[in-house]
Short mmCIF file of C-alpha atoms in Angstrom, two decimals:
data_model
loop_
_atom_site.label_atom_id
_atom_site.label_comp_id
_atom_site.label_asym_id
_atom_site.label_seq_id
_atom_site.Cartn_x
_atom_site.Cartn_y
_atom_site.Cartn_z
CA UNK A 9 -0.04 0.03 -0.01
CA UNK A 10 1.24 3.51 -0.82
CA UNK A 11 2.61 5.82 1.74
CA UNK A 12 -0.43 8.02 1.21
CA UNK A 13 -3.63 6.68 -0.23
CA UNK A 14 -4.88 8.28 -3.56
CA UNK A 15 -8.22 9.97 -3.27
CA UNK A 16 -11.14 9.47 -5.69
CA UNK A 17 -10.93 11.25 -9.05
CA UNK A 18 -14.01 13.16 -8.01
CA UNK A 19 -12.43 14.58 -4.89
CA UNK A 20 -11.44 17.98 -6.36
CA UNK A 21 -13.42 18.89 -9.51
CA UNK A 22 -10.75 21.46 -10.73
CA UNK A 23 -8.08 18.76 -10.51
CA UNK A 24 -10.47 16.30 -12.30
CA UNK A 25 -10.96 18.78 -15.15
CA UNK A 26 -7.26 19.52 -15.51
CA UNK A 27 -6.41 15.84 -15.25
CA UNK A 28 -8.28 15.11 -18.52
CA UNK A 29 -4.83 15.91 -19.99
CA UNK A 30 -3.72 12.43 -18.77
CA UNK A 31 -6.43 10.62 -20.68
CA UNK A 32 -4.57 11.50 -23.82
CA UNK A 33 -0.96 10.88 -22.52
CA UNK A 34 -1.65 7.64 -20.51
CA UNK A 35 -5.25 6.71 -20.94
CA UNK A 36 -5.99 7.22 -17.26
CA UNK A 37 -5.41 9.71 -14.37
CA UNK A 38 -2.26 8.63 -12.66
CA UNK A 39 -2.45 7.59 -8.91
CA UNK A 40 0.35 10.20 -8.25
CA UNK A 41 -2.09 13.00 -9.16
CA UNK A 42 -4.88 11.51 -7.12
CA UNK A 43 -2.55 11.52 -4.16
CA UNK A 44 -1.37 15.09 -4.80
CA UNK A 45 -5.03 16.34 -4.69
CA UNK A 46 -4.93 15.96 -0.94
CA UNK A 47 -3.55 19.47 -1.35
CA UNK A 48 -5.35 20.64 -4.44
CA UNK A 49 -3.04 23.58 -5.03
CA UNK A 50 -0.25 21.11 -5.59
CA UNK A 51 -2.17 18.87 -7.98
CA UNK A 52 -3.36 21.81 -9.99
CA UNK A 53 0.08 23.40 -10.21
CA UNK A 54 1.63 20.10 -11.10
CA UNK A 55 -0.81 19.39 -13.97
CA UNK A 56 -0.45 22.99 -15.41
CA UNK A 57 3.39 22.57 -15.22
CA UNK A 58 3.16 19.14 -16.95
CA UNK A 59 1.09 20.60 -19.66
CA UNK A 60 3.51 23.47 -20.16
CA UNK A 61 6.54 21.24 -20.14
CA UNK A 62 5.15 18.70 -22.64
CA UNK A 63 3.92 21.40 -25.10
CA UNK A 64 5.77 21.26 -28.40
CA UNK A 65 7.23 24.56 -29.41
CA UNK A 66 10.23 23.32 -31.36
CA UNK A 67 11.50 20.04 -32.86
CA UNK A 68 11.49 18.09 -29.66
CA UNK A 69 8.67 15.64 -30.43
CA UNK A 70 6.16 14.37 -27.83
CA UNK A 71 7.69 10.93 -28.28
CA UNK A 72 11.23 12.13 -27.65
CA UNK A 73 10.17 14.05 -24.65
CA UNK A 74 8.74 10.79 -23.18
CA UNK A 75 11.94 8.93 -23.99
CA UNK A 76 13.90 11.71 -22.26
CA UNK A 77 11.62 11.15 -19.25
CA UNK A 78 12.32 7.37 -19.42
CA UNK A 79 16.10 7.87 -19.45
CA UNK A 80 15.76 10.30 -16.47
CA UNK A 81 13.53 7.92 -14.54
CA UNK A 82 15.74 4.89 -15.27
CA UNK A 83 18.76 6.74 -13.87
CA UNK A 84 16.98 7.34 -10.62
CA UNK A 85 15.43 3.94 -10.43
CA UNK A 86 11.78 4.95 -10.26
CA UNK A 87 9.85 2.06 -11.82
CA UNK A 88 6.53 3.91 -11.63
CA UNK A 89 7.83 6.71 -13.83
CA UNK A 90 9.68 4.37 -16.20
CA UNK A 91 6.48 2.48 -16.91
CA UNK A 92 4.53 5.74 -17.43
CA UNK A 93 7.16 7.34 -19.63
CA UNK A 94 7.49 4.27 -21.95
CA UNK A 95 3.71 3.95 -22.10
CA UNK A 96 3.32 7.68 -23.07
CA UNK A 97 6.23 7.34 -25.67
CA UNK A 98 4.22 4.58 -27.31
CA UNK A 99 1.02 6.57 -27.28
CA UNK A 100 2.74 9.55 -28.85
CA UNK A 101 4.11 7.55 -31.69
CA UNK A 102 7.67 6.50 -30.84
CA UNK A 103 8.95 3.98 -33.35
CA UNK A 104 8.56 0.33 -32.32
CA UNK A 105 12.20 -0.23 -32.77
CA UNK A 106 12.96 2.54 -30.42
CA UNK A 107 10.62 1.35 -27.80
CA UNK A 108 12.03 -2.15 -28.04
CA UNK A 109 15.59 -0.94 -27.80
CA UNK A 110 15.51 2.14 -25.47
CA UNK A 111 18.13 0.52 -23.22
CA UNK A 112 20.52 0.63 -26.12
CA UNK A 113 19.82 4.09 -27.39
CA UNK A 114 23.52 4.98 -27.47
CA UNK A 115 24.39 2.35 -30.05
CA UNK A 116 21.12 1.22 -31.71
CA UNK A 117 20.55 2.23 -35.34
CA UNK A 118 16.88 3.31 -34.48
CA UNK A 119 18.19 6.51 -32.67
CA UNK A 120 19.58 9.45 -34.55
CA UNK A 121 22.62 11.50 -33.27
CA UNK A 122 20.24 14.25 -32.24
CA UNK A 123 18.21 11.90 -30.20
CA UNK A 124 21.32 10.37 -28.59
CA UNK A 125 22.51 13.90 -27.65
CA UNK A 126 19.07 14.57 -26.03
CA UNK A 127 18.98 11.28 -24.13
CA UNK A 128 22.63 11.57 -22.99
CA UNK A 129 21.70 15.08 -21.67
CA UNK A 130 18.81 13.54 -19.81
CA UNK A 131 21.06 10.87 -18.20
CA UNK A 132 23.81 13.51 -17.34
CA UNK A 133 21.25 15.97 -15.86
CA UNK A 134 19.58 13.30 -13.80
CA UNK A 135 22.40 11.61 -12.00
CA UNK A 136 24.16 12.84 -8.78
CA UNK A 137 26.57 14.55 -9.04
CA UNK A 138 25.27 16.23 -12.07
CA UNK A 139 27.34 15.34 -15.16
CA UNK A 140 26.23 18.04 -17.67
CA UNK A 141 29.56 19.21 -19.05
CA UNK A 142 31.08 21.06 -22.04
CA UNK A 143 30.93 17.90 -24.29
CA UNK A 144 27.17 17.45 -23.51
CA UNK A 145 26.66 21.13 -24.35
CA UNK A 146 28.52 20.92 -27.67
CA UNK A 147 26.58 17.89 -28.71
CA UNK A 148 23.25 19.56 -27.80
CA UNK A 149 24.19 22.65 -29.75
CA UNK A 150 25.15 20.55 -32.77
CA UNK A 151 21.48 19.53 -33.09
CA UNK A 152 19.22 21.67 -31.02
CA UNK A 153 18.45 25.37 -30.43
CA UNK A 154 18.33 27.02 -26.94
CA UNK A 155 14.57 26.91 -26.74
CA UNK A 156 14.58 23.19 -27.49
CA UNK A 157 17.26 22.60 -24.78
CA UNK A 158 15.04 24.46 -22.39
CA UNK A 159 12.15 22.11 -23.31
CA UNK A 160 14.30 19.06 -22.70
CA UNK A 161 15.48 20.29 -19.30
CA UNK A 162 11.87 21.09 -18.38
CA UNK A 163 11.05 17.33 -18.94
CA UNK A 164 14.16 16.21 -17.05
CA UNK A 165 13.28 18.56 -14.11
CA UNK A 166 9.60 17.53 -14.08
CA UNK A 167 10.56 13.86 -13.88
CA UNK A 168 13.08 14.71 -11.08
CA UNK A 169 10.03 15.85 -9.08
CA UNK A 170 7.95 12.85 -10.13
CA UNK A 171 10.78 10.32 -9.39
CA UNK A 172 11.17 11.64 -5.86
CA UNK A 173 7.41 11.84 -5.42
CA UNK A 174 6.54 8.37 -6.66
CA UNK A 175 9.46 6.43 -5.25
CA UNK A 176 8.96 8.02 -1.85
CA UNK A 177 5.19 7.51 -1.95
CA UNK A 178 5.53 3.94 -3.26
CA UNK A 179 2.62 5.03 -5.58
CA UNK A 180 0.62 2.05 -6.68
CA UNK A 181 1.24 1.29 -10.32
CA UNK A 182 -1.85 1.20 -12.58
CA UNK A 183 -2.60 -1.97 -14.50
CA UNK A 184 -2.10 -0.36 -17.92
CA UNK A 185 1.24 1.04 -16.91
CA UNK A 186 2.38 -2.47 -15.65
CA UNK A 187 1.44 -3.88 -19.05
CA UNK A 188 3.54 -1.27 -20.80
CA UNK A 189 6.46 -1.76 -18.47
CA UNK A 190 6.30 -5.49 -18.96
CA UNK A 191 5.99 -5.22 -22.77
CA UNK A 192 8.89 -2.77 -23.38
CA UNK A 193 11.15 -3.04 -20.33
CA UNK A 194 10.48 -6.66 -19.18
CA UNK A 195 13.33 -8.20 -21.13
CA UNK A 196 15.70 -6.13 -18.96
CA UNK A 197 14.17 -7.14 -15.76
CA UNK A 198 11.50 -4.56 -15.16
CA UNK A 199 9.60 -5.16 -11.85
CA UNK A 200 6.82 -3.29 -10.23
CA UNK A 201 8.67 -3.41 -6.90
CA UNK A 202 7.43 -1.06 -4.16
CA UNK A 203 4.64 0.14 -6.59
CA UNK A 204 2.63 -3.14 -6.31
CA UNK A 205 0.34 -1.67 -3.71
CA UNK A 206 1.29 -4.28 -1.14
CA UNK A 207 4.46 -2.85 0.52
CA UNK A 208 4.76 -0.25 3.21
#
């Protein structure tokens, strides 16, 4: 069972309306948001930040943003966010070959040099100590403009929040997210872990 129990989707009607965003991205309202709404100002601010971060204003596609989120979540070990990110990448049109080989993005032919630069940035920005350096900057600037780099770091930072939130909460993983995690990440040992709703 999670550290804090999610509330009904009907608990806060403003949150419920804003959370319709997740019906497109995931196909359901995540339990993390249902928990945040115990303080509705947090759930509403989070959803609005999520919508702003995931808006496409440059060449960083919705699918790439979700793969950036996956790399960030993988580096921190948050299984909940890994499953959500890979599910959303699929729903936003990531190529099947990329979904099947996300673990090998650095060497697999399904990924372009621009995507590799973005995903390496995600990894470097997500680990401690932070590993963003001159080489990462050069590779980013070889492929992306400053606005696009800001979009990427918005995703990385948003998932930094989510990784802390969901791993600390032990947020119960939804059945659809488990299916996506098993499908695309299972061959590398994906497990629900503390997000099975039984621990704590």
